PDB file of C-alpha atoms in Angstrom:
ATOM      1  CA  MET A   2     -24.029  -9.613 -13.749  1.00 77.00           C
ATOM      2  CA  ASP A   3     -24.412 -11.080 -17.211  1.00 83.00           C
ATOM      3  CA  VAL A   4     -21.375 -12.776 -18.738  1.00 84.00           C
ATOM      4  CA  LYS A   5     -20.322 -11.214 -22.047  1.00 87.00           C
ATOM      5  CA  SER A   6     -17.384 -13.527 -22.750  1.00 85.00           C
ATOM      6  CA  ARG A   7     -15.436 -16.275 -21.071  1.00 91.00           C
ATOM      7  CA  HIS A   8     -12.211 -17.836 -22.314  1.00 93.00           C
ATOM      8  CA  HIS A   9      -9.208 -19.770 -21.039  1.00 95.00           C
ATOM      9  CA  LEU A  10      -6.029 -17.755 -20.581  1.00 94.00           C
ATOM     10  CA  ARG A  11      -2.774 -18.478 -22.380  1.00 94.00           C
ATOM     11  CA  ALA A  12       0.235 -19.634 -20.397  1.00 94.00           C
ATOM     12  CA  ASP A  13       1.930 -16.207 -20.581  1.00 94.00           C
ATOM     13  CA  ALA A  14      -1.157 -14.448 -19.186  1.00 94.00           C
ATOM     14  CA  ILE A  15      -1.358 -17.005 -16.376  1.00 95.00           C
ATOM     15  CA  ALA A  16       2.331 -16.478 -15.584  1.00 95.00           C
ATOM     16  CA  ASP A  17       1.764 -12.694 -15.492  1.00 94.00           C
ATOM     17  CA  ILE A  18      -1.062 -13.124 -12.953  1.00 95.00           C
ATOM     18  CA  GLU A  19       0.876 -15.567 -10.789  1.00 96.00           C
ATOM     19  CA  ASP A  20       4.018 -13.386 -10.863  1.00 96.00           C
ATOM     20  CA  ALA A  21       2.108 -10.174 -10.042  1.00 95.00           C
ATOM     21  CA  VAL A  22       0.193 -11.725  -7.143  1.00 95.00           C
ATOM     22  CA  ALA A  23       3.365 -13.329  -5.775  1.00 96.00           C
ATOM     23  CA  ALA A  24       5.311 -10.045  -6.002  1.00 95.00           C
ATOM     24  CA  THR A  25       2.561  -7.862  -4.540  1.00 94.00           C
ATOM     25  CA  LEU A  26       1.035 -10.149  -1.911  1.00 96.00           C
ATOM     26  CA  GLY A  27       3.611 -12.878  -1.303  1.00 95.00           C
ATOM     27  CA  VAL A  28       1.111 -15.539  -2.385  1.00 95.00           C
ATOM     28  CA  GLU A  29       1.633 -18.541  -4.651  1.00 95.00           C
ATOM     29  CA  ILE A  30      -1.565 -19.430  -6.520  1.00 94.00           C
ATOM     30  CA  ASP A  31      -1.728 -23.129  -7.310  1.00 87.00           C
ATOM     31  CA  ALA A  32      -4.468 -23.925  -9.807  1.00 93.00           C
ATOM     32  CA  ASP A  33      -5.261 -26.035 -12.864  1.00 93.00           C
ATOM     33  CA  SER A  34      -7.519 -23.664 -14.789  1.00 94.00           C
ATOM     34  CA  TYR A  35      -7.685 -19.912 -15.420  1.00 96.00           C
ATOM     35  CA  GLU A  36     -10.578 -18.340 -17.343  1.00 96.00           C
ATOM     36  CA  LYS A  37     -11.072 -14.623 -17.975  1.00 95.00           C
ATOM     37  CA  VAL A  38     -14.661 -13.405 -17.674  1.00 93.00           C
ATOM     38  CA  GLU A  39     -15.952 -10.095 -19.021  1.00 89.00           C
ATOM     39  CA  PHE A  40     -19.424  -8.842 -18.179  1.00 87.00           C
ATOM     40  CA  GLU A  41     -22.152  -7.120 -20.225  1.00 85.00           C
ATOM     41  CA  ASP A  42     -23.243  -4.783 -17.436  1.00 82.00           C
ATOM     42  CA  SER A  43     -20.059  -4.212 -15.431  1.00 79.00           C
ATOM     43  CA  ASP A  44     -16.499  -2.965 -15.835  1.00 78.00           C
ATOM     44  CA  TRP A  45     -15.141  -5.860 -13.767  1.00 80.00           C
ATOM     45  CA  ASN A  46     -12.692  -8.166 -15.536  1.00 88.00           C
ATOM     46  CA  VAL A  47     -12.378 -11.299 -13.466  1.00 94.00           C
ATOM     47  CA  VAL A  48     -10.324 -14.466 -13.667  1.00 95.00           C
ATOM     48  CA  LEU A  49     -11.923 -17.698 -12.560  1.00 95.00           C
ATOM     49  CA  VAL A  50      -9.280 -19.806 -10.866  1.00 96.00           C
ATOM     50  CA  ASP A  51     -10.424 -23.425 -10.875  1.00 95.00           C
ATOM     51  CA  GLY A  52     -13.950 -22.064 -11.440  1.00 93.00           C
ATOM     52  CA  ASP A  53     -14.021 -19.474  -8.642  1.00 94.00           C
ATOM     53  CA  PRO A  54     -13.695 -15.674  -9.112  1.00 95.00           C
ATOM     54  CA  LEU A  55     -10.387 -15.277  -7.272  1.00 96.00           C
ATOM     55  CA  VAL A  56      -8.561 -12.629  -9.347  1.00 96.00           C
ATOM     56  CA  LEU A  57      -9.715  -9.275 -10.702  1.00 95.00           C
ATOM     57  CA  TYR A  58      -8.027  -6.701 -12.868  1.00 93.00           C
ATOM     58  CA  VAL A  59      -7.884  -3.179 -11.439  1.00 91.00           C
ATOM     59  CA  GLN A  60      -6.690  -0.217 -13.493  1.00 83.00           C
ATOM     60  CA  ASP A  61      -3.654   1.560 -12.116  1.00 80.00           C
ATOM     61  CA  ALA A  62      -2.922   5.297 -12.425  1.00 76.00           C
ATOM     62  CA  ASP A  63      -1.566   4.756 -15.956  1.00 81.00           C
ATOM     63  CA  GLY A  64      -4.709   2.915 -17.095  1.00 80.00           C
ATOM     64  CA  GLU A  65      -2.945  -0.464 -17.114  1.00 84.00           C
ATOM     65  CA  ASP A  66      -4.778  -3.521 -15.795  1.00 88.00           C
ATOM     66  CA  GLU A  67      -3.196  -4.814 -12.611  1.00 91.00           C
ATOM     67  CA  PRO A  68      -4.137  -8.344 -11.393  1.00 94.00           C
ATOM     68  CA  PHE A  69      -5.056  -8.615  -7.708  1.00 96.00           C
ATOM     69  CA  LEU A  70      -6.960 -11.077  -5.549  1.00 97.00           C
ATOM     70  CA  THR A  71     -10.700 -10.649  -5.021  1.00 96.00           C
ATOM     71  CA  VAL A  72     -12.072 -10.903  -1.484  1.00 97.00           C
ATOM     72  CA  GLN A  73     -12.712 -14.614  -2.145  1.00 96.00           C
ATOM     73  CA  GLY A  74      -9.183 -14.929  -3.529  1.00 96.00           C
ATOM     74  CA  ALA A  75      -7.659 -13.289  -0.458  1.00 97.00           C
ATOM     75  CA  ASN A  76      -9.564 -15.664   1.809  1.00 97.00           C
ATOM     76  CA  ALA A  77      -8.500 -18.673  -0.317  1.00 96.00           C
ATOM     77  CA  PHE A  78      -4.850 -17.543  -0.592  1.00 96.00           C
ATOM     78  CA  PRO A  79      -4.243 -15.227   2.410  1.00 96.00           C
ATOM     79  CA  PRO A  80      -1.839 -12.402   1.474  1.00 96.00           C
ATOM     80  CA  GLN A  81       1.426 -12.041   3.360  1.00 95.00           C
ATOM     81  CA  ARG A  82       2.026  -8.434   2.230  1.00 95.00           C
ATOM     82  CA  ASN A  83      -0.045  -5.322   1.433  1.00 97.00           C
ATOM     83  CA  VAL A  84      -2.515  -6.111   4.211  1.00 97.00           C
ATOM     84  CA  VAL A  85      -4.420  -3.515   6.222  1.00 97.00           C
ATOM     85  CA  THR A  86      -6.161  -4.813   9.363  1.00 97.00           C
ATOM     86  CA  VAL A  87      -9.227  -3.081  10.810  1.00 96.00           C
ATOM     87  CA  ASP A  88     -10.830  -3.347  14.243  1.00 95.00           C
ATOM     88  CA  ALA A  89     -14.301  -4.738  14.996  1.00 94.00           C
ATOM     89  CA  GLY A  90     -15.860  -1.259  14.902  1.00 93.00           C
ATOM     90  CA  ALA A  91     -14.866  -0.800  11.249  1.00 94.00           C
ATOM     91  CA  VAL A  92     -16.063  -4.204  10.006  1.00 94.00           C
ATOM     92  CA  SER A  93     -19.663  -3.235   9.188  1.00 94.00           C
ATOM     93  CA  PHE A  94     -18.588  -0.075   7.376  1.00 95.00           C
ATOM     94  CA  VAL A  95     -15.860  -1.769   5.326  1.00 95.00           C
ATOM     95  CA  SER A  96     -18.232  -4.670   4.532  1.00 94.00           C
ATOM     96  CA  ASP A  97     -20.736  -2.142   3.166  1.00 94.00           C
ATOM     97  CA  GLY A  98     -18.113  -0.657   0.828  1.00 95.00           C
ATOM     98  CA  ALA A  99     -17.022   2.358   2.854  1.00 95.00           C
ATOM     99  CA  ASP A 100     -13.512   3.691   2.419  1.00 96.00           C
ATOM    100  CA  VAL A 101     -11.178   2.852   5.311  1.00 96.00           C
ATOM    101  CA  MET A 102     -10.503   5.592   7.841  1.00 95.00           C
ATOM    102  CA  ARG A 103      -7.435   5.861  10.103  1.00 94.00           C
ATOM    103  CA  PRO A 104      -9.270   5.374  13.433  1.00 92.00           C
ATOM    104  CA  GLY A 105     -10.447   1.900  12.349  1.00 92.00           C
ATOM    105  CA  ILE A 106      -7.004   0.586  11.420  1.00 95.00           C
ATOM    106  CA  VAL A 107      -5.061  -1.479  13.943  1.00 95.00           C
ATOM    107  CA  SER A 108      -2.133  -2.320  11.652  1.00 95.00           C
ATOM    108  CA  ALA A 109      -0.848  -1.900   8.104  1.00 95.00           C
ATOM    109  CA  ASP A 110       2.081  -3.419   6.258  1.00 95.00           C
ATOM    110  CA  ASP A 111       4.948  -0.887   6.383  1.00 94.00           C
ATOM    111  CA  SER A 112       5.910  -1.705   2.787  1.00 93.00           C
ATOM    112  CA  ILE A 113       2.605  -0.302   1.440  1.00 96.00           C
ATOM    113  CA  GLU A 114       3.089   2.809  -0.670  1.00 95.00           C
ATOM    114  CA  SER A 115       0.447   5.338  -1.637  1.00 95.00           C
ATOM    115  CA  GLY A 116      -1.332   4.029  -4.728  1.00 94.00           C
ATOM    116  CA  ASP A 117      -0.755   0.329  -3.965  1.00 95.00           C
ATOM    117  CA  LEU A 118      -3.606  -2.148  -3.984  1.00 95.00           C
ATOM    118  CA  VAL A 119      -4.255  -3.600  -0.518  1.00 97.00           C
ATOM    119  CA  ALA A 120      -6.283  -6.409   1.023  1.00 97.00           C
ATOM    120  CA  ILE A 121      -8.318  -5.392   4.069  1.00 97.00           C
ATOM    121  CA  SER A 122      -8.773  -7.943   6.842  1.00 97.00           C
ATOM    122  CA  GLU A 123     -10.584  -7.874  10.158  1.00 96.00           C
ATOM    123  CA  GLU A 124      -8.696  -8.231  13.418  1.00 95.00           C
ATOM    124  CA  SER A 125     -10.746 -10.909  15.210  1.00 92.00           C
ATOM    125  CA  HIS A 126     -10.719 -13.804  12.734  1.00 93.00           C
ATOM    126  CA  GLY A 127      -8.312 -12.612  10.037  1.00 92.00           C
ATOM    127  CA  LYS A 128     -10.974 -12.825   7.308  1.00 96.00           C
ATOM    128  CA  PHE A 129     -10.640 -10.507   4.339  1.00 97.00           C
ATOM    129  CA  LEU A 130     -13.455  -8.023   3.830  1.00 97.00           C
ATOM    130  CA  ALA A 131     -12.382  -5.783   0.980  1.00 97.00           C
ATOM    131  CA  VAL A 132      -9.811  -4.748  -1.579  1.00 97.00           C
ATOM    132  CA  GLY A 133      -8.802  -1.115  -1.935  1.00 96.00           C
ATOM    133  CA  ARG A 134      -6.196   1.372  -3.084  1.00 96.00           C
ATOM    134  CA  ALA A 135      -3.941   2.987  -0.475  1.00 96.00           C
ATOM    135  CA  LYS A 136      -4.144   6.770  -0.310  1.00 96.00           C
ATOM    136  CA  THR A 137      -1.065   6.962   1.946  1.00 95.00           C
ATOM    137  CA  ASP A 138       1.937   4.845   2.918  1.00 95.00           C
ATOM    138  CA  GLY A 139       1.401   1.920   5.290  1.00 93.00           C
ATOM    139  CA  ALA A 140       3.588   3.448   7.987  1.00 92.00           C
ATOM    140  CA  ASP A 141       1.231   6.465   8.032  1.00 92.00           C
ATOM    141  CA  MET A 142      -2.093   4.579   8.124  1.00 93.00           C
ATOM    142  CA  VAL A 143      -2.668   4.185  11.861  1.00 90.00           C
ATOM    143  CA  GLY A 144      -3.857   7.423  13.429  1.00 87.00           C
ATOM    144  CA  ASP A 145      -6.733   9.613  14.514  1.00 87.00           C
ATOM    145  CA  SER A 146      -8.433  10.942  11.381  1.00 89.00           C
ATOM    146  CA  GLY A 147      -8.597  10.801   7.630  1.00 92.00           C
ATOM    147  CA  LYS A 148      -9.401   8.425   4.789  1.00 95.00           C
ATOM    148  CA  VAL A 149      -6.445   6.165   3.975  1.00 95.00           C
ATOM    149  CA  VAL A 150      -7.815   3.383   1.726  1.00 96.00           C
ATOM    150  CA  GLU A 151     -10.308   3.810  -1.111  1.00 96.00           C
ATOM    151  CA  SER A 152     -12.580   0.764  -1.372  1.00 96.00           C
ATOM    152  CA  ILE A 153     -12.706  -0.998  -4.749  1.00 95.00           C
ATOM    153  CA  HIS A 154     -14.394  -4.347  -3.998  1.00 95.00           C
ATOM    154  CA  HIS A 155     -16.001  -5.679  -0.806  1.00 96.00           C
ATOM    155  CA  VAL A 156     -18.033  -8.526   0.632  1.00 95.00           C
ATOM    156  CA  GLY A 157     -21.632  -8.339  -0.550  1.00 92.00           C
ATOM    157  CA  ASP A 158     -20.986  -6.348  -3.769  1.00 91.00           C
ATOM    158  CA  ASP A 159     -21.959  -7.690  -7.209  1.00 90.00           C
ATOM    159  CA  LEU A 160     -18.571  -9.272  -7.794  1.00 90.00           C
ATOM    160  CA  PHE A 161     -18.612 -10.984  -4.403  1.00 92.00           C
ATOM    161  CA  GLU A 162     -22.092 -12.378  -5.137  1.00 90.00           C
ATOM    162  CA  PHE A 163     -21.161 -13.531  -8.665  1.00 87.00           C
ATOM    163  CA  THR A 164     -21.377 -17.267  -9.230  1.00 81.00           C
ATOM    164  CA  VAL A 165     -20.703 -19.204 -12.389  1.00 75.00           C
TER     165      VAL A 165
END
């Protein structure tokens, strides 16, 4: 991934990110520097938080950019809300970018609504593996069949491997 542009964010843009992440995930980001990075060969828009790619912008249904933690960001600042936890059998699939299916889910935050961004963690160690968009409400995620989270970003993808 080749960097097209990189610039420090204004205080209002930083406040928007911090407020959105706090409201959605229940996480307070504490950092000294925020830089937005755009790439030549990718649609990712990423924010470096103290030099690490911890926030990404994901387009919502209205085409608006919504800030959310990357996988690295979720592991640095573990979310308290909008978390979907998968069992050991789902880890390899989710880590390879597969969408999350009901049989692999052991728990999901009841406050999740269809269309929300979610952080996907694994049951054994609590590490975050992916970020996705819920296709159903959290209360309806555990079950026998069906795709319930569309994967957006996962361990091992280009964004995860990006270094400054």
